[in-house]
Amino acid sequence: MQYNFSDRLKNLSGNAIREIFKLVNKPDMISFAGGLPATQCLPVQFINEFADQLLKGENACSLLQYGETEGYMPLRHAIIDYVKRVGINDIDINNVLIVSGGQQGIDLSFKAFINKGDYILVENPTYLAALHIAKMYQANVIGVDSPDDDGIDIDDLEYKIKKYNPKVFYIVSNFSNPTGKTLSLEKRKQIAYITAKYNVITVEDDPYRELRYSGEHLPSIKSFDKAGNVIYVSSFSKLISPSLRVGIAIADKNIIAKLTIGKQGTDVHTVTLSQAIAEKFLSGNYLFPHIEKSIPLYREKRDLMISSIKQYMPPYFKHTMPQGGLFIWGEFTNGASAVKNFNKAIENKVAYVCGCDFFADGKGENCIRLNFSNASSENIVRGIKKLAAVFNGDIK
Ligand SMILES: Cc1ncc(COP(=O)(O)O)c(C=O)c1O
């Protein structure tokens, strides 16, 4: 049968990381490719206890029934308090939507604003699933230059807003995936100001903020939003567990109402039992002690990967020094190709993601993204040595 797929999907290839998962799911492979939280940081005990309490409680049946699309009410209330940490005050329940992971927050935001052919600006490079979703809505995606350690070039942002008249600007504000970079305070203010001035919706994606290993927390872009044009998306995937699929979207109530309609047609509501578990982490004050316990482990892994890079990788490998998150970004300044060396690396049993998967315009062939959170300490050192052997040319 010749399938006549929709325009939206027929030219779209699979998300590169999902494809890499198939290759790296082998016992002797050292993978720096995914973005998985450390296995030791998954709170099995807490989730077991909370699920048990919830399912033995008097509301057990309602947790297993259909729920409201907007989300489980106790969690929505708890989120009003939770986002005060990022400087979002003065919101009420109508500004909060519970989504099935941050990914759905991005998807619903694009779904609500993007028509075929509309422009979306993104930091270049950016989260590859956001590029994938943008293409699904048949948007034109334009990259904004980001040469500095503190994120995008604000002049380039304004220039491209004027040139393309985009509907949406998407950015990861803390410890970006893929680069690990964090926007400075000044740039957050400028983004809020400029996007409001030109009527551009900003989707601020912030799943990594609480995973900070050094430096000071910064307020969100959303906290400087006076016009109501910023949608703040975050998630409990990296803080509790990705399989719960619980995230949040905070925005003007008229935007939330549209995102809710979009969500109705997608999954009706986020799994209520997962939402109730997330709520218990917040209301019982278990979340932050759990994060505090996880941070030393992540910090140690980051530091070990950085010191291994310094020790083993060639001198022309320039890399970021993220203050948090899960990723280090590196560039082969001699032009060595991450794409051409990928198969060699896989044969040598080490995996990474090629930089070009994160660029709106196919740049980044000489860049790689390395995840430090999921490999064991021993494998971080072994994996970097293997990678160094590939790029030093020792492996032909
Ligand atoms: C920047 C960014 N946004 C969103 C997500 C989606 O996460 P989830 O849907 O699990 O919350 C990820 C996951 O890796 C991410 O890195």
JSON list of C-alpha atoms in Angstrom, two decimals, residues 198-392:
[
{"chain": "A", "resi": 198, "resn": "TYR", "atom": "CA", "xyz": [7.36, 43.31, 18.99]},
{"chain": "A", "resi": 199, "resn": "ASN", "atom": "CA", "xyz": [4.44, 41.13, 20.12]},
{"chain": "A", "resi": 200, "resn": "VAL", "atom": "CA", "xyz": [6.34, 37.87, 20.02]},
{"chain": "A", "resi": 201, "resn": "ILE", "atom": "CA", "xyz": [5.33, 34.97, 22.25]},
{"chain": "A", "resi": 202, "resn": "THR", "atom": "CA", "xyz": [8.32, 33.75, 24.24]},
{"chain": "A", "resi": 203, "resn": "VAL", "atom": "CA", "xyz": [8.32, 30.11, 25.26]},
{"chain": "A", "resi": 204, "resn": "GLU", "atom": "CA", "xyz": [10.74, 29.90, 28.18]},
{"chain": "A", "resi": 205, "resn": "ASP", "atom": "CA", "xyz": [11.62, 26.24, 28.68]},
{"chain": "A", "resi": 206, "resn": "ASP", "atom": "CA", "xyz": [13.18, 25.62, 32.08]},
{"chain": "A", "resi": 207, "resn": "PRO", "atom": "CA", "xyz": [13.45, 21.95, 33.09]},
{"chain": "A", "resi": 208, "resn": "TYR", "atom": "CA", "xyz": [16.99, 22.18, 34.55]},
{"chain": "A", "resi": 209, "resn": "ARG", "atom": "CA", "xyz": [16.88, 25.21, 36.81]},
{"chain": "A", "resi": 210, "resn": "GLU", "atom": "CA", "xyz": [16.97, 23.34, 40.12]},
{"chain": "A", "resi": 211, "resn": "LEU", "atom": "CA", "xyz": [19.97, 21.26, 39.02]},
{"chain": "A", "resi": 212, "resn": "ARG", "atom": "CA", "xyz": [22.49, 24.00, 39.80]},
{"chain": "A", "resi": 213, "resn": "TYR", "atom": "CA", "xyz": [25.91, 22.87, 41.04]},
{"chain": "A", "resi": 214, "resn": "SER", "atom": "CA", "xyz": [27.62, 26.25, 41.33]},
{"chain": "A", "resi": 215, "resn": "GLY", "atom": "CA", "xyz": [26.73, 29.96, 41.08]},
{"chain": "A", "resi": 216, "resn": "GLU", "atom": "CA", "xyz": [23.50, 31.71, 42.00]},
{"chain": "A", "resi": 217, "resn": "HIS", "atom": "CA", "xyz": [19.92, 31.08, 40.88]},
{"chain": "A", "resi": 218, "resn": "LEU", "atom": "CA", "xyz": [18.45, 33.72, 38.57]},
{"chain": "A", "resi": 219, "resn": "PRO", "atom": "CA", "xyz": [14.83, 34.85, 38.14]},
{"chain": "A", "resi": 220, "resn": "SER", "atom": "CA", "xyz": [13.00, 33.56, 35.10]},
{"chain": "A", "resi": 221, "resn": "ILE", "atom": "CA", "xyz": [12.31, 35.60, 31.94]},
{"chain": "A", "resi": 222, "resn": "LYS", "atom": "CA", "xyz": [8.66, 35.16, 32.88]},
{"chain": "A", "resi": 223, "resn": "SER", "atom": "CA", "xyz": [9.26, 37.12, 36.09]},
{"chain": "A", "resi": 224, "resn": "PHE", "atom": "CA", "xyz": [9.96, 40.21, 33.92]},
{"chain": "A", "resi": 225, "resn": "ASP", "atom": "CA", "xyz": [6.89, 39.68, 31.75]},
{"chain": "A", "resi": 226, "resn": "LYS", "atom": "CA", "xyz": [4.58, 42.66, 32.04]},
{"chain": "A", "resi": 227, "resn": "ALA", "atom": "CA", "xyz": [2.79, 42.20, 28.72]},
{"chain": "A", "resi": 228, "resn": "GLY", "atom": "CA", "xyz": [1.64, 38.61, 29.19]},
{"chain": "A", "resi": 229, "resn": "ASN", "atom": "CA", "xyz": [3.63, 37.27, 26.22]},
{"chain": "A", "resi": 230, "resn": "VAL", "atom": "CA", "xyz": [5.81, 34.71, 28.06]},
{"chain": "A", "resi": 231, "resn": "ILE", "atom": "CA", "xyz": [4.82, 31.07, 28.51]},
{"chain": "A", "resi": 232, "resn": "TYR", "atom": "CA", "xyz": [6.91, 29.45, 31.25]},
{"chain": "A", "resi": 233, "resn": "VAL", "atom": "CA", "xyz": [7.32, 25.68, 30.81]},
{"chain": "A", "resi": 234, "resn": "SER", "atom": "CA", "xyz": [8.98, 23.42, 33.32]},
{"chain": "A", "resi": 235, "resn": "SER", "atom": "CA", "xyz": [8.96, 19.79, 34.36]},
{"chain": "A", "resi": 236, "resn": "PHE", "atom": "CA", "xyz": [9.52, 17.28, 37.14]},
{"chain": "A", "resi": 237, "resn": "SER", "atom": "CA", "xyz": [11.22, 14.84, 34.75]},
{"chain": "A", "resi": 238, "resn": "LYS", "atom": "CA", "xyz": [14.77, 15.66, 35.81]},
{"chain": "A", "resi": 239, "resn": "LEU", "atom": "CA", "xyz": [13.85, 16.33, 39.43]},
{"chain": "A", "resi": 240, "resn": "ILE", "atom": "CA", "xyz": [11.64, 13.35, 40.25]},
{"chain": "A", "resi": 241, "resn": "SER", "atom": "CA", "xyz": [11.27, 10.96, 37.32]},
{"chain": "A", "resi": 242, "resn": "PRO", "atom": "CA", "xyz": [10.79, 11.37, 33.56]},
{"chain": "A", "resi": 243, "resn": "SER", "atom": "CA", "xyz": [8.33, 8.49, 33.42]},
{"chain": "A", "resi": 244, "resn": "LEU", "atom": "CA", "xyz": [5.82, 10.33, 35.62]},
{"chain": "A", "resi": 245, "resn": "ARG", "atom": "CA", "xyz": [5.34, 12.70, 32.64]},
{"chain": "A", "resi": 246, "resn": "VAL", "atom": "CA", "xyz": [4.42, 15.70, 34.79]},
{"chain": "A", "resi": 247, "resn": "GLY", "atom": "CA", "xyz": [5.28, 19.22, 33.69]},
{"chain": "A", "resi": 248, "resn": "ILE", "atom": "CA", "xyz": [3.80, 22.70, 34.02]},
{"chain": "A", "resi": 249, "resn": "ALA", "atom": "CA", "xyz": [2.90, 25.63, 31.80]},
{"chain": "A", "resi": 250, "resn": "ILE", "atom": "CA", "xyz": [2.37, 29.07, 33.35]},
{"chain": "A", "resi": 251, "resn": "ALA", "atom": "CA", "xyz": [0.92, 31.85, 31.24]},
{"chain": "A", "resi": 252, "resn": "ASP", "atom": "CA", "xyz": [-1.78, 34.46, 30.86]},
{"chain": "A", "resi": 253, "resn": "LYS", "atom": "CA", "xyz": [-5.16, 32.87, 31.48]},
{"chain": "A", "resi": 254, "resn": "ASN", "atom": "CA", "xyz": [-6.28, 33.37, 27.87]},
{"chain": "A", "resi": 255, "resn": "ILE", "atom": "CA", "xyz": [-3.23, 31.47, 26.66]},
{"chain": "A", "resi": 256, "resn": "ILE", "atom": "CA", "xyz": [-3.77, 28.72, 29.24]},
{"chain": "A", "resi": 257, "resn": "ALA", "atom": "CA", "xyz": [-7.37, 28.36, 28.03]},
{"chain": "A", "resi": 258, "resn": "LYS", "atom": "CA", "xyz": [-6.15, 27.74, 24.47]},
{"chain": "A", "resi": 259, "resn": "LEU", "atom": "CA", "xyz": [-3.40, 25.34, 25.56]},
{"chain": "A", "resi": 260, "resn": "THR", "atom": "CA", "xyz": [-6.07, 23.45, 27.50]},
{"chain": "A", "resi": 261, "resn": "ILE", "atom": "CA", "xyz": [-8.20, 23.07, 24.39]},
{"chain": "A", "resi": 262, "resn": "GLY", "atom": "CA", "xyz": [-5.14, 21.82, 22.53]},
{"chain": "A", "resi": 263, "resn": "LYS", "atom": "CA", "xyz": [-4.45, 19.32, 25.30]},
{"chain": "A", "resi": 264, "resn": "GLN", "atom": "CA", "xyz": [-8.01, 18.02, 25.32]},
{"chain": "A", "resi": 265, "resn": "GLY", "atom": "CA", "xyz": [-7.52, 16.71, 21.82]},
{"chain": "A", "resi": 266, "resn": "THR", "atom": "CA", "xyz": [-4.15, 15.19, 22.60]},
{"chain": "A", "resi": 267, "resn": "ASP", "atom": "CA", "xyz": [-4.35, 13.24, 25.85]},
{"chain": "A", "resi": 268, "resn": "VAL", "atom": "CA", "xyz": [-7.43, 14.52, 27.73]},
{"chain": "A", "resi": 269, "resn": "HIS", "atom": "CA", "xyz": [-5.34, 15.04, 30.88]},
{"chain": "A", "resi": 270, "resn": "THR", "atom": "CA", "xyz": [-2.00, 14.16, 32.45]},
{"chain": "A", "resi": 271, "resn": "VAL", "atom": "CA", "xyz": [-2.01, 10.90, 34.42]},
{"chain": "A", "resi": 272, "resn": "THR", "atom": "CA", "xyz": [-3.69, 11.82, 37.71]},
{"chain": "A", "resi": 273, "resn": "LEU", "atom": "CA", "xyz": [-1.75, 9.34, 39.83]},
{"chain": "A", "resi": 274, "resn": "SER", "atom": "CA", "xyz": [1.51, 10.87, 38.56]},
{"chain": "A", "resi": 275, "resn": "GLN", "atom": "CA", "xyz": [0.22, 14.35, 39.35]},
{"chain": "A", "resi": 276, "resn": "ALA", "atom": "CA", "xyz": [-0.80, 13.27, 42.87]},
{"chain": "A", "resi": 277, "resn": "ILE", "atom": "CA", "xyz": [2.69, 11.81, 43.42]},
{"chain": "A", "resi": 278, "resn": "ALA", "atom": "CA", "xyz": [4.29, 15.08, 42.28]},
{"chain": "A", "resi": 279, "resn": "GLU", "atom": "CA", "xyz": [1.92, 16.97, 44.59]},
{"chain": "A", "resi": 280, "resn": "LYS", "atom": "CA", "xyz": [3.05, 14.84, 47.55]},
{"chain": "A", "resi": 281, "resn": "PHE", "atom": "CA", "xyz": [6.68, 15.70, 46.79]},
{"chain": "A", "resi": 282, "resn": "LEU", "atom": "CA", "xyz": [5.78, 19.38, 47.00]},
{"chain": "A", "resi": 283, "resn": "SER", "atom": "CA", "xyz": [3.26, 19.50, 49.85]},
{"chain": "A", "resi": 284, "resn": "GLY", "atom": "CA", "xyz": [5.23, 17.09, 52.04]},
{"chain": "A", "resi": 285, "resn": "ASN", "atom": "CA", "xyz": [8.42, 19.06, 51.40]},
{"chain": "A", "resi": 286, "resn": "TYR", "atom": "CA", "xyz": [10.26, 16.06, 49.95]},
{"chain": "A", "resi": 287, "resn": "LEU", "atom": "CA", "xyz": [11.26, 17.60, 46.64]},
{"chain": "A", "resi": 288, "resn": "PHE", "atom": "CA", "xyz": [14.05, 19.93, 47.70]},
{"chain": "A", "resi": 289, "resn": "PRO", "atom": "CA", "xyz": [15.72, 17.56, 50.16]},
{"chain": "A", "resi": 290, "resn": "HIS", "atom": "CA", "xyz": [15.68, 14.98, 47.36]},
{"chain": "A", "resi": 291, "resn": "ILE", "atom": "CA", "xyz": [17.23, 17.47, 44.91]},
{"chain": "A", "resi": 292, "resn": "GLU", "atom": "CA", "xyz": [19.85, 18.46, 47.49]},
{"chain": "A", "resi": 293, "resn": "LYS", "atom": "CA", "xyz": [20.82, 14.83, 47.82]},
{"chain": "A", "resi": 294, "resn": "SER", "atom": "CA", "xyz": [21.13, 14.44, 44.04]},
{"chain": "A", "resi": 295, "resn": "ILE", "atom": "CA", "xyz": [23.22, 17.55, 43.41]},
{"chain": "A", "resi": 296, "resn": "PRO", "atom": "CA", "xyz": [26.58, 16.36, 44.83]},
{"chain": "A", "resi": 297, "resn": "LEU", "atom": "CA", "xyz": [26.41, 13.30, 42.60]},
{"chain": "A", "resi": 298, "resn": "TYR", "atom": "CA", "xyz": [25.70, 15.36, 39.48]},
{"chain": "A", "resi": 299, "resn": "ARG", "atom": "CA", "xyz": [28.37, 17.89, 40.41]},
{"chain": "A", "resi": 300, "resn": "GLU", "atom": "CA", "xyz": [30.90, 15.11, 40.81]},
{"chain": "A", "resi": 301, "resn": "LYS", "atom": "CA", "xyz": [30.01, 13.64, 37.41]},
{"chain": "A", "resi": 302, "resn": "ARG", "atom": "CA", "xyz": [30.24, 17.03, 35.73]},
{"chain": "A", "resi": 303, "resn": "ASP", "atom": "CA", "xyz": [33.63, 17.71, 37.30]},
{"chain": "A", "resi": 304, "resn": "LEU", "atom": "CA", "xyz": [34.90, 14.27, 36.39]},
{"chain": "A", "resi": 305, "resn": "MET", "atom": "CA", "xyz": [33.84, 14.66, 32.78]},
{"chain": "A", "resi": 306, "resn": "ILE", "atom": "CA", "xyz": [35.47, 18.09, 32.57]},
{"chain": "A", "resi": 307, "resn": "SER", "atom": "CA", "xyz": [38.73, 16.89, 34.11]},
{"chain": "A", "resi": 308, "resn": "SER", "atom": "CA", "xyz": [38.75, 13.82, 31.83]},
{"chain": "A", "resi": 309, "resn": "ILE", "atom": "CA", "xyz": [38.19, 16.05, 28.79]},
{"chain": "A", "resi": 310, "resn": "LYS", "atom": "CA", "xyz": [41.08, 18.26, 29.85]},
{"chain": "A", "resi": 311, "resn": "GLN", "atom": "CA", "xyz": [43.30, 15.25, 30.38]},
{"chain": "A", "resi": 312, "resn": "TYR", "atom": "CA", "xyz": [42.47, 13.17, 27.30]},
{"chain": "A", "resi": 313, "resn": "MET", "atom": "CA", "xyz": [40.73, 15.16, 24.57]},
{"chain": "A", "resi": 314, "resn": "PRO", "atom": "CA", "xyz": [42.83, 16.93, 21.93]},
{"chain": "A", "resi": 315, "resn": "PRO", "atom": "CA", "xyz": [43.73, 20.60, 22.59]},
{"chain": "A", "resi": 316, "resn": "TYR", "atom": "CA", "xyz": [41.53, 21.77, 19.72]},
{"chain": "A", "resi": 317, "resn": "PHE", "atom": "CA", "xyz": [38.41, 20.50, 21.55]},
{"chain": "A", "resi": 318, "resn": "LYS", "atom": "CA", "xyz": [36.80, 23.59, 23.08]},
{"chain": "A", "resi": 319, "resn": "HIS", "atom": "CA", "xyz": [34.02, 22.93, 25.57]},
{"chain": "A", "resi": 320, "resn": "THR", "atom": "CA", "xyz": [31.52, 24.66, 27.86]},
{"chain": "A", "resi": 321, "resn": "MET", "atom": "CA", "xyz": [31.73, 24.58, 31.69]},
{"chain": "A", "resi": 322, "resn": "PRO", "atom": "CA", "xyz": [28.06, 24.44, 32.71]},
{"chain": "A", "resi": 323, "resn": "GLN", "atom": "CA", "xyz": [27.05, 25.48, 36.21]},
{"chain": "A", "resi": 324, "resn": "GLY", "atom": "CA", "xyz": [24.23, 22.94, 36.19]},
{"chain": "A", "resi": 325, "resn": "GLY", "atom": "CA", "xyz": [22.03, 20.74, 34.04]},
{"chain": "A", "resi": 326, "resn": "LEU", "atom": "CA", "xyz": [23.10, 17.56, 32.34]},
{"chain": "A", "resi": 327, "resn": "PHE", "atom": "CA", "xyz": [25.19, 18.52, 29.31]},
{"chain": "A", "resi": 328, "resn": "ILE", "atom": "CA", "xyz": [28.60, 19.68, 28.14]},
{"chain": "A", "resi": 329, "resn": "TRP", "atom": "CA", "xyz": [28.91, 21.04, 24.63]},
{"chain": "A", "resi": 330, "resn": "GLY", "atom": "CA", "xyz": [32.12, 20.77, 22.69]},
{"chain": "A", "resi": 331, "resn": "GLU", "atom": "CA", "xyz": [33.50, 22.06, 19.41]},
{"chain": "A", "resi": 332, "resn": "PHE", "atom": "CA", "xyz": [36.42, 20.69, 17.41]},
{"chain": "A", "resi": 333, "resn": "THR", "atom": "CA", "xyz": [38.02, 23.96, 16.42]},
{"chain": "A", "resi": 334, "resn": "ASN", "atom": "CA", "xyz": [40.19, 22.18, 13.83]},
{"chain": "A", "resi": 335, "resn": "GLY", "atom": "CA", "xyz": [36.97, 21.35, 11.97]},
{"chain": "A", "resi": 336, "resn": "ALA", "atom": "CA", "xyz": [36.95, 17.59, 12.78]},
{"chain": "A", "resi": 337, "resn": "SER", "atom": "CA", "xyz": [33.55, 16.22, 11.86]},
{"chain": "A", "resi": 338, "resn": "ALA", "atom": "CA", "xyz": [31.35, 14.73, 14.60]},
{"chain": "A", "resi": 339, "resn": "VAL", "atom": "CA", "xyz": [29.15, 13.28, 11.88]},
{"chain": "A", "resi": 340, "resn": "LYS", "atom": "CA", "xyz": [31.92, 11.49, 9.99]},
{"chain": "A", "resi": 341, "resn": "ASN", "atom": "CA", "xyz": [33.45, 10.13, 13.19]},
{"chain": "A", "resi": 342, "resn": "PHE", "atom": "CA", "xyz": [30.17, 8.97, 14.68]},
{"chain": "A", "resi": 343, "resn": "ASN", "atom": "CA", "xyz": [30.31, 5.39, 13.34]},
{"chain": "A", "resi": 344, "resn": "LYS", "atom": "CA", "xyz": [33.92, 5.08, 14.45]},
{"chain": "A", "resi": 345, "resn": "ALA", "atom": "CA", "xyz": [32.87, 6.16, 17.93]},
{"chain": "A", "resi": 346, "resn": "ILE", "atom": "CA", "xyz": [30.01, 3.65, 18.00]},
{"chain": "A", "resi": 347, "resn": "GLU", "atom": "CA", "xyz": [32.42, 0.89, 16.88]},
{"chain": "A", "resi": 348, "resn": "ASN", "atom": "CA", "xyz": [34.70, 2.01, 19.72]},
{"chain": "A", "resi": 349, "resn": "LYS", "atom": "CA", "xyz": [31.65, 1.67, 22.04]},
{"chain": "A", "resi": 350, "resn": "VAL", "atom": "CA", "xyz": [31.09, 5.29, 22.92]},
{"chain": "A", "resi": 351, "resn": "ALA", "atom": "CA", "xyz": [28.14, 7.45, 21.84]},
{"chain": "A", "resi": 352, "resn": "TYR", "atom": "CA", "xyz": [27.43, 11.18, 21.64]},
{"chain": "A", "resi": 353, "resn": "VAL", "atom": "CA", "xyz": [24.97, 13.35, 19.77]},
{"chain": "A", "resi": 354, "resn": "CYS", "atom": "CA", "xyz": [26.23, 15.26, 16.74]},
{"chain": "A", "resi": 355, "resn": "GLY", "atom": "CA", "xyz": [25.99, 19.03, 17.07]},
{"chain": "A", "resi": 356, "resn": "CYS", "atom": "CA", "xyz": [24.16, 19.57, 13.81]},
{"chain": "A", "resi": 357, "resn": "ASP", "atom": "CA", "xyz": [21.02, 17.94, 15.21]},
{"chain": "A", "resi": 358, "resn": "PHE", "atom": "CA", "xyz": [20.57, 20.99, 17.44]},
{"chain": "A", "resi": 359, "resn": "PHE", "atom": "CA", "xyz": [20.97, 23.75, 14.86]},
{"chain": "A", "resi": 360, "resn": "ALA", "atom": "CA", "xyz": [18.08, 25.29, 13.00]},
{"chain": "A", "resi": 361, "resn": "ASP", "atom": "CA", "xyz": [20.25, 25.59, 9.89]},
{"chain": "A", "resi": 362, "resn": "GLY", "atom": "CA", "xyz": [22.37, 22.43, 9.82]},
{"chain": "A", "resi": 363, "resn": "LYS", "atom": "CA", "xyz": [25.52, 24.06, 11.24]},
{"chain": "A", "resi": 364, "resn": "GLY", "atom": "CA", "xyz": [27.47, 22.35, 14.03]},
{"chain": "A", "resi": 365, "resn": "GLU", "atom": "CA", "xyz": [29.01, 19.42, 12.18]},
{"chain": "A", "resi": 366, "resn": "ASN", "atom": "CA", "xyz": [32.18, 19.94, 14.24]},
{"chain": "A", "resi": 367, "resn": "CYS", "atom": "CA", "xyz": [30.26, 19.99, 17.55]},
{"chain": "A", "resi": 368, "resn": "ILE", "atom": "CA", "xyz": [29.09, 17.33, 19.96]},
{"chain": "A", "resi": 369, "resn": "ARG", "atom": "CA", "xyz": [26.81, 17.17, 22.97]},
{"chain": "A", "resi": 370, "resn": "LEU", "atom": "CA", "xyz": [27.96, 15.06, 25.90]},
{"chain": "A", "resi": 371, "resn": "ASN", "atom": "CA", "xyz": [25.67, 13.98, 28.73]},
{"chain": "A", "resi": 372, "resn": "PHE", "atom": "CA", "xyz": [27.41, 13.45, 32.05]},
{"chain": "A", "resi": 373, "resn": "SER", "atom": "CA", "xyz": [24.51, 12.43, 34.30]},
{"chain": "A", "resi": 374, "resn": "ASN", "atom": "CA", "xyz": [23.85, 8.86, 33.36]},
{"chain": "A", "resi": 375, "resn": "ALA", "atom": "CA", "xyz": [27.19, 7.08, 32.92]},
{"chain": "A", "resi": 376, "resn": "SER", "atom": "CA", "xyz": [28.99, 5.72, 36.00]},
{"chain": "A", "resi": 377, "resn": "SER", "atom": "CA", "xyz": [32.15, 7.56, 37.14]},
{"chain": "A", "resi": 378, "resn": "GLU", "atom": "CA", "xyz": [34.28, 4.75, 35.80]},
{"chain": "A", "resi": 379, "resn": "ASN", "atom": "CA", "xyz": [32.53, 4.90, 32.43]},
{"chain": "A", "resi": 380, "resn": "ILE", "atom": "CA", "xyz": [32.84, 8.68, 32.23]},
{"chain": "A", "resi": 381, "resn": "VAL", "atom": "CA", "xyz": [36.64, 8.35, 32.30]},
{"chain": "A", "resi": 382, "resn": "ARG", "atom": "CA", "xyz": [36.69, 5.27, 30.02]},
{"chain": "A", "resi": 383, "resn": "GLY", "atom": "CA", "xyz": [34.23, 6.88, 27.60]},
{"chain": "A", "resi": 384, "resn": "ILE", "atom": "CA", "xyz": [36.18, 10.13, 27.29]},
{"chain": "A", "resi": 385, "resn": "LYS", "atom": "CA", "xyz": [39.36, 8.14, 26.67]},
{"chain": "A", "resi": 386, "resn": "LYS", "atom": "CA", "xyz": [37.58, 6.22, 23.91]},
{"chain": "A", "resi": 387, "resn": "LEU", "atom": "CA", "xyz": [36.27, 9.45, 22.42]},
{"chain": "A", "resi": 388, "resn": "ALA", "atom": "CA", "xyz": [39.73, 10.98, 22.56]},
{"chain": "A", "resi": 389, "resn": "ALA", "atom": "CA", "xyz": [41.13, 7.95, 20.74]},
{"chain": "A", "resi": 390, "resn": "VAL", "atom": "CA", "xyz": [38.60, 8.47, 17.94]},
{"chain": "A", "resi": 391, "resn": "PHE", "atom": "CA", "xyz": [39.29, 12.18, 17.54]},
{"chain": "A", "resi": 392, "resn": "ASN", "atom": "CA", "xyz": [43.03, 11.94, 18.06]}
]
